[in-house]
XYZ file of C-alpha atoms in Angstrom:
418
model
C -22.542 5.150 -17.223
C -22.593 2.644 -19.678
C -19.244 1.070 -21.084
C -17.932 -1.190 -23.336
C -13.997 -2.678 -22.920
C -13.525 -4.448 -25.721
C -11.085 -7.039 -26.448
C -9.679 -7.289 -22.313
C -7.535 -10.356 -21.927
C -9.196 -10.960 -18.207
C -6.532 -11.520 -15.311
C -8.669 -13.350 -12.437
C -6.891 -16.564 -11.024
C -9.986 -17.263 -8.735
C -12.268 -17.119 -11.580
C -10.970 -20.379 -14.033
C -13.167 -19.825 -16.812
C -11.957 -16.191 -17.496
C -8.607 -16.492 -16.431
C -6.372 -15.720 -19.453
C -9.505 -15.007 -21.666
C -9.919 -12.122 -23.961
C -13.540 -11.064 -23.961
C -15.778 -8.266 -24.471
C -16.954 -6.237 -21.192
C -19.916 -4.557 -20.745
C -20.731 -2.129 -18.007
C -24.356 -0.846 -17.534
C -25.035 1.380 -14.507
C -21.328 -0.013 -12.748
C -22.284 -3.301 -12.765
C -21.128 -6.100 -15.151
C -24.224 -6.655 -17.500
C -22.464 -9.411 -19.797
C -19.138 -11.098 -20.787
C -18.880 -12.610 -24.510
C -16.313 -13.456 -27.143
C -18.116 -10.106 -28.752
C -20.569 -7.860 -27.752
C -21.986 -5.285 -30.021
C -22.596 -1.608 -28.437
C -25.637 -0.099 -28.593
C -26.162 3.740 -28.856
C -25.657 4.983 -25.131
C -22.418 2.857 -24.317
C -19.405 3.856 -24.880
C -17.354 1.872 -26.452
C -13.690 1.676 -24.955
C -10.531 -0.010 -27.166
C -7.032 0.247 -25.862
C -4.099 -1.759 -27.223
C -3.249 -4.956 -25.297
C -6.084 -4.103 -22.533
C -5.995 -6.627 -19.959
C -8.151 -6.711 -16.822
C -8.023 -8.001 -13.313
C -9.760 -7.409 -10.229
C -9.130 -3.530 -8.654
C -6.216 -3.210 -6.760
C -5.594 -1.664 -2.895
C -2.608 -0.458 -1.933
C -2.568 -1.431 2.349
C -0.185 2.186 3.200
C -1.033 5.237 1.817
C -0.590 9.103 2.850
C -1.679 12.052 1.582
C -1.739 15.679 3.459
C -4.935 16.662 4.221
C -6.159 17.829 6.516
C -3.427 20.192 8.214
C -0.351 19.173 5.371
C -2.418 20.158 2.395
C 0.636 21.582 0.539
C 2.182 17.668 0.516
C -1.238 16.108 -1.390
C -4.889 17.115 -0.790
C -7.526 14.134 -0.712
C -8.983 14.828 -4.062
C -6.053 15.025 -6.017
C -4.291 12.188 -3.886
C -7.477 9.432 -4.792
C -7.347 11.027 -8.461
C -3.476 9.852 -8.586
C -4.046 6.472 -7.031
C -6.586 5.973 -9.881
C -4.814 6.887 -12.400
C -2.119 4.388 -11.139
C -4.703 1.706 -11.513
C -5.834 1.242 -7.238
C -9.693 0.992 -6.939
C -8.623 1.120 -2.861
C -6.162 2.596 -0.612
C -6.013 2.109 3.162
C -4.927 5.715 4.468
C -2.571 6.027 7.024
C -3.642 8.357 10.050
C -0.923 10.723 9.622
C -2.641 13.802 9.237
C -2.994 16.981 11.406
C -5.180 16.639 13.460
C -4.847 13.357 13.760
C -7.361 10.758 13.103
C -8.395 9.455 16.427
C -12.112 10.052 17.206
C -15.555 8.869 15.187
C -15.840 12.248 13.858
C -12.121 12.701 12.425
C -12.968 9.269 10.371
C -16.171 10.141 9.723
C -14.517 13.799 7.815
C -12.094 11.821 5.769
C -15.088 9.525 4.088
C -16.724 12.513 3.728
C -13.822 14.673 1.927
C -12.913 12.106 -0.239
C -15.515 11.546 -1.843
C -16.645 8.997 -4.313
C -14.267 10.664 -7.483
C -11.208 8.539 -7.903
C -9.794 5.569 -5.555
C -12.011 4.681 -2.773
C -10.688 5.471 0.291
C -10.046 3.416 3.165
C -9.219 5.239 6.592
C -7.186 4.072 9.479
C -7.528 5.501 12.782
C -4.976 6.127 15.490
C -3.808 3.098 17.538
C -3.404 5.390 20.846
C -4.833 9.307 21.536
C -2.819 11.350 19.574
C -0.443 8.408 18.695
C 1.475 9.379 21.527
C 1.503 5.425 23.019
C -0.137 6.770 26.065
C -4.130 5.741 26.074
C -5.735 4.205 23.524
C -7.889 5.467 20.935
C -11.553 5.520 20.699
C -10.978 2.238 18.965
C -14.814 1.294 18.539
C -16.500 4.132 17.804
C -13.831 4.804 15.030
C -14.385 1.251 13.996
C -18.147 1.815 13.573
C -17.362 4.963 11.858
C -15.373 3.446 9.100
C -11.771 2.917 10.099
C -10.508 -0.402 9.041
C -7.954 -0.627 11.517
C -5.877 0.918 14.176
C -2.227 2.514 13.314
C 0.272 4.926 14.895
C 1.922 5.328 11.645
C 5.579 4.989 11.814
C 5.639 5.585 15.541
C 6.420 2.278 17.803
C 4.252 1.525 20.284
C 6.886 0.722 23.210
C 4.471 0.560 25.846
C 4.305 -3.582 25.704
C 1.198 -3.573 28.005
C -0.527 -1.255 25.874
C -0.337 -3.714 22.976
C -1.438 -6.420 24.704
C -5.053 -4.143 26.089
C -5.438 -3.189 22.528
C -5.270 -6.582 20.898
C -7.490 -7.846 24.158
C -9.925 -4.830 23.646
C -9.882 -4.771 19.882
C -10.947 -8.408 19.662
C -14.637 -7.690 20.579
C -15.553 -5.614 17.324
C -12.880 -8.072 15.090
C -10.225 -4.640 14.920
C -7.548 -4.966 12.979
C -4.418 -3.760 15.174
C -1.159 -2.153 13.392
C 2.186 -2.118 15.133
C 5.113 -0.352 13.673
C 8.414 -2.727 13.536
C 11.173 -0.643 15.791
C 12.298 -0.637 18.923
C 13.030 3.204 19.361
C 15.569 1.973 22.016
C 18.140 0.640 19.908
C 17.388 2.404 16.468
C 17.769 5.906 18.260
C 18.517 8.552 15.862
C 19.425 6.104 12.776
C 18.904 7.163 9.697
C 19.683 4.766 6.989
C 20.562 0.924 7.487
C 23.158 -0.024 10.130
C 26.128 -1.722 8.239
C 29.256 -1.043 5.869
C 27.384 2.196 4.039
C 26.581 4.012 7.086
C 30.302 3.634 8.370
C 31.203 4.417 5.099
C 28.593 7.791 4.796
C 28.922 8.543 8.631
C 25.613 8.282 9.118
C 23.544 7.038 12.002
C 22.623 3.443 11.300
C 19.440 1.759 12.318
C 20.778 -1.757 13.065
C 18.106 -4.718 12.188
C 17.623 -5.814 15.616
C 15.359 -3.163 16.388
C 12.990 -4.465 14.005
C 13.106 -7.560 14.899
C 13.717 -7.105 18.255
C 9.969 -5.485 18.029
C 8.515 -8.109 15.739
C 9.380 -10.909 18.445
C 8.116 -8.896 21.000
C 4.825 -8.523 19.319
C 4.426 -11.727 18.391
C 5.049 -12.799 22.155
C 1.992 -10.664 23.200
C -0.046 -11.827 19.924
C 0.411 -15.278 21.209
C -0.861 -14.443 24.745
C -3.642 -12.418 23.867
C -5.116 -13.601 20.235
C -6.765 -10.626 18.126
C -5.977 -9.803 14.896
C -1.867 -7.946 14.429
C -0.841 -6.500 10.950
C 2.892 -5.733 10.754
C 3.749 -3.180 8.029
C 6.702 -2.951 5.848
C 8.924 -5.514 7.461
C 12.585 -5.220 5.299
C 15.110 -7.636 7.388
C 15.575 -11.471 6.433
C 15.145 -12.581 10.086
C 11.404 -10.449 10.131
C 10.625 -13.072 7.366
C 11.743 -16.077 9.681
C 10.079 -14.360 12.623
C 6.788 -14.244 10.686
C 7.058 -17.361 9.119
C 7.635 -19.357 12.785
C 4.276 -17.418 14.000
C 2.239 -18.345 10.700
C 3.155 -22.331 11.750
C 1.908 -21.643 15.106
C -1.359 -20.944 14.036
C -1.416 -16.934 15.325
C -3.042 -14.093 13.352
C -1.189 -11.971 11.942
C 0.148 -10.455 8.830
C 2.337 -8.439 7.275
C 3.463 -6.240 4.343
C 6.411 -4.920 2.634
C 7.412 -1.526 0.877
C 8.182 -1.587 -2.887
C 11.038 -0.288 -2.629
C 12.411 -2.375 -0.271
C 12.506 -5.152 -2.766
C 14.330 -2.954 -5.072
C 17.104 -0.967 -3.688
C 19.652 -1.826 -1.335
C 21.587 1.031 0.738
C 24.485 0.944 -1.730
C 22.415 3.885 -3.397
C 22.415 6.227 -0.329
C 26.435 7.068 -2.004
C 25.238 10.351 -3.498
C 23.297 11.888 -0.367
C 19.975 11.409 -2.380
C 17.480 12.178 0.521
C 14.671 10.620 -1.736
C 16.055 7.170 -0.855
C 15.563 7.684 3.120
C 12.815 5.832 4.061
C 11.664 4.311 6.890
C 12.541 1.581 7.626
C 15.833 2.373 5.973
C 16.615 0.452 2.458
C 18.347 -2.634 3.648
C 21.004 -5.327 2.211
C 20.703 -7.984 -1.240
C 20.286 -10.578 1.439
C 17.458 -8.668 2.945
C 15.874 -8.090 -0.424
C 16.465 -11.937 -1.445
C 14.482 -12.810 1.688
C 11.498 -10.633 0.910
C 11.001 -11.443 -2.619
C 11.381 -15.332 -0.713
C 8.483 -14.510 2.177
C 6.502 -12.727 -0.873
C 6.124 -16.124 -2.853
C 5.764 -18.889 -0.083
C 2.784 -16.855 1.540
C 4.625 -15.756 4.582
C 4.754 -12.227 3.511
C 0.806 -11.267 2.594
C 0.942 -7.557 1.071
C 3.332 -5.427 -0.957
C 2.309 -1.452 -0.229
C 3.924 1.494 -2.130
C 3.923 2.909 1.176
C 3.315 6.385 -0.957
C 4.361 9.064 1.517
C 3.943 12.696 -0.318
C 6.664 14.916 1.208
C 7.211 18.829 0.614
C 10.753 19.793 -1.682
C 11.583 22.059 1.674
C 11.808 18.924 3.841
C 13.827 16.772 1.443
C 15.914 19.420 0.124
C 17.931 19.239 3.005
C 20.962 17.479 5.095
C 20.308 13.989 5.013
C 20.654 13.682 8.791
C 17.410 16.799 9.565
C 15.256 15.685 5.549
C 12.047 13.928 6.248
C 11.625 10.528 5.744
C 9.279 9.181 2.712
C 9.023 8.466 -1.161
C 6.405 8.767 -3.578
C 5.110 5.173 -4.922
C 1.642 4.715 -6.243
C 2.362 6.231 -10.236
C 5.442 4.038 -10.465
C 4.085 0.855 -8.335
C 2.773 -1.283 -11.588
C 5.760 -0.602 -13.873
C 8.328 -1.520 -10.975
C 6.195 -4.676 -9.147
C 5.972 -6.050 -12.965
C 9.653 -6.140 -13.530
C 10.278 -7.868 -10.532
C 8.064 -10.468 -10.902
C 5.811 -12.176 -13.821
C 2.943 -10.384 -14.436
C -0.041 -12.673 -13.134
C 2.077 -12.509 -9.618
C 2.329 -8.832 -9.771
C -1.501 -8.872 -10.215
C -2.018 -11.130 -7.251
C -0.216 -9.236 -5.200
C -1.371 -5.907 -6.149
C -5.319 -7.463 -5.441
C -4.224 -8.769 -1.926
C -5.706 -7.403 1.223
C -9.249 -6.708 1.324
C -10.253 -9.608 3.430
C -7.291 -8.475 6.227
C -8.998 -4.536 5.895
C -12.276 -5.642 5.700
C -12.795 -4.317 2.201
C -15.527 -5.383 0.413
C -14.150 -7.921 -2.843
C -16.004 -7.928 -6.308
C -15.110 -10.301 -9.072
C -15.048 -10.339 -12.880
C -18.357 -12.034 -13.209
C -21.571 -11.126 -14.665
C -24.124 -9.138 -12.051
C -20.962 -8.515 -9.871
C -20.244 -4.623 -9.180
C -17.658 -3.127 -11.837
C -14.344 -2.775 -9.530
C -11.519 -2.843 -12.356
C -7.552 -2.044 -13.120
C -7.191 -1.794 -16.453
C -3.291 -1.908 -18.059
C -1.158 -2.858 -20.612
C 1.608 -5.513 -19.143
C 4.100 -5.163 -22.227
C 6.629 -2.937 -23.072
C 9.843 -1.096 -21.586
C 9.362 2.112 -19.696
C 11.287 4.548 -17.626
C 9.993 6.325 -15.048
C 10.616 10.090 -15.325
C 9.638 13.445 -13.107
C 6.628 13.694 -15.848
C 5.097 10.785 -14.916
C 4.425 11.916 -11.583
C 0.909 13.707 -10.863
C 1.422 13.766 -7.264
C 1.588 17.507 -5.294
C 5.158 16.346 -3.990
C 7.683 14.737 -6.300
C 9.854 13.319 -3.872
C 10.049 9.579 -5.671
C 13.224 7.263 -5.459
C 11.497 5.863 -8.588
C 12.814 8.636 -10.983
C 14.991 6.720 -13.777
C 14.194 3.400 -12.829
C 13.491 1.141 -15.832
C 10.026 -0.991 -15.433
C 7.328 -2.980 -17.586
C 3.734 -2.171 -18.925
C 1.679 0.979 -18.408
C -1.336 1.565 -16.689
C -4.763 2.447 -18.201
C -6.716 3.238 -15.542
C -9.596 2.174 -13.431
C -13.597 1.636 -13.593
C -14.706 2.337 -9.742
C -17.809 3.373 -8.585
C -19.551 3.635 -11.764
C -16.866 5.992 -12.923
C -13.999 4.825 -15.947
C -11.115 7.167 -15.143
C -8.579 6.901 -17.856
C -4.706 8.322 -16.614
């Protein structure tokens, strides 16, 4: 496929001479063939003109589910990477949530395989332990030389401290990537939302914020004694910040991320029952949120995620207390992140996280692979149930007011326009 963009004002801080530029783009075969102040098309490109195009470097969301296999009716594969491109990721990291679950060579090797090269590329985590039951550990290597860019029992705590510590030993002689979930089952028990004034309020089982951090410490105790590489996802308590930032100064590896929409809501919205608002972990406090959106612009946080989570209407439409946790994020994610921040910060966080997931990184330069989001940053929208191409619709985005619209993306020598 050959494709012109023309006019893109180019977003690419590492790349000084483009930064800010508006050029001409032209695509021959998926790879960048020339940049210029104009190019003129010949007959067998196509010639692409969208108002207020700009252009950075694709985009990877670091936590995303789908369904399939075994919860096909939540979001199959190929329309899941269709809706992630159409949101403007070139990547997603997939959570090993599926049934069965991802934990041998061969259940990696049938995820690459179903998803194809027709939308987002796609990413796969393995299991952390067999059957992310925090008993024995996965097949950790083979899964790595399969494809899996790291190991995850997603949303399941691995409280087996020993365990950690032979997985971060073990996984340090292929360069894994470990994940480990931020609660201490222990003291969050059967909370549901945050622990605090609204759950008294709502009656509601609380999850107090010592069992994240509680966990986080912990972790970090076992990092320090072992090395290896730790990833902790979507920390949401001020003191996880502090926790991180202490271990960053100490010189230890490890990362972390943070849900979306725990930089935008706080649990004062949990007043009407909505069940699309329970998450886990649980939508926190202002402070909490103040502390994030800190950690996100000193460095000490690394990744924002969507932390998309497709779940049926018969397991939110429900009692708060028995509804599944999870919210749709990846069709909202650029509108949202872009009213929170300016947009060249929402871009550099949206681009972050290849190098952790050993992702391979293009950049906007001539003879460099095509790997593009393509959006406009301007104008006010709302995000509505129509906006939503996702199987489920269970998003605690509906109605929220955000900035700029998305395009699309060019990925693997495909432009896929949304």
């Amino acid at each position: 496929m050959n494709i012109l963009l023309k006019s893109a004002t180019i977003l690419d801080e590492e790349n000084r001479g483009l930064h800010q530029k508006v050029r001409d783009i032209w695509i021959r075969n998926g790879i960048i063939e020339k940049i210029a102040a104009s190019i003129k098309a010949d007959s067998k490109t196509k010639v692409i003109t969208l108002p207020n195009l700009h252009v950075s470097k694709g985009w990877i969301d670091s936590s995303v589910s789908f369904g399939e296999p075994g919860y096909e009716e939540r979001e199959t594969l190929a329309n899941g990477i269709r809706v992630a491109a159409y949101s403007g990721f070139t990547d997603i990291i997939l959570n090993p949530n599926t049934k069965p679950l991802p934990d041998t060579s061969g259940d990696v090797v049938f995820l690459k395989k179903t998803a194809g090269e027709k939308g987002a590329r796609v990413h796969p985590m393995g299991t952390l332990t067999m059957n992310s039951a925090g008993t024995d550990l996965a097949e950790l290597y083979d899964m790595k030389n399969a494809g899996a860019v790291a190991f995850y029992d997603f949303k399941r705590p691995l409280m087996n401290a020993n365990l950690l510590k032979i997985a971060l030993q073990y996984a340090q002689g292929f360069d894994g990537l470990v994940l480990s979930f931020p609660m201490d089952t222990s003291i969050a028990a059967h909370g549901v939302v945050n622990e605090g004034t609204m759950s008294t309020k709502l009656g509601l089982k609380g999850i107090p914020a010592l069992s994240e951090e509680i966990q986080i410490a912990r972790d970090l105790f076992i990092l320090e004694y072992t090395g290896g590489k730790l990833h902790i996802p979507t920390i949401s308590t001020a003191n996880a910040v502090n926790l991180i930032a202490e271990a960053k100064k100490k010189g230890l590896d490890v990362s972390c991320s943070v849900a979306l929409h725990n930089l935008c809501f706080t649990d004062n919205v949990l007043e009407e029952f909505e069940t699309n608002y329970k998450v886990l972990p649980p939508l926190r406090t202002r402070k909490d949120i103040e502390a994030l959106k800190k950690g996100l612009k000193n460095g000490t946080i690394d990744l924002v995620t969507t932390d998309h989570l497709p779940i049926d209407i018969e397991e939110k439409r429900i009692e708060f207390d028995h509804a599944a946790f999870g919210s749709l994020g990846l069709e909202s994610a650029f509108g949202v992140l872009n009213s929170l921040f300016d947009t060249e910060t929402a871009i550099r966080l949206l681009s972050r996280g290849r190098e952790r997931f050993a992702v391979p990184t293009t950049s906007i330069k001539e003879g460099e692979p095509a790997n593009l989001s393509l959006f406009n940053p301007e104008g006010k929208v709302v995000f509505t149930k129509e906006n939503i191409r996702s199987t489920s619709k269970n998003s605690m985005f509906i109605g929220q007011k955000g900035k700029g619209s998305v395009y699309g993306v060019f990925v693997n020598n495909q432009f896929i326009l949304s």
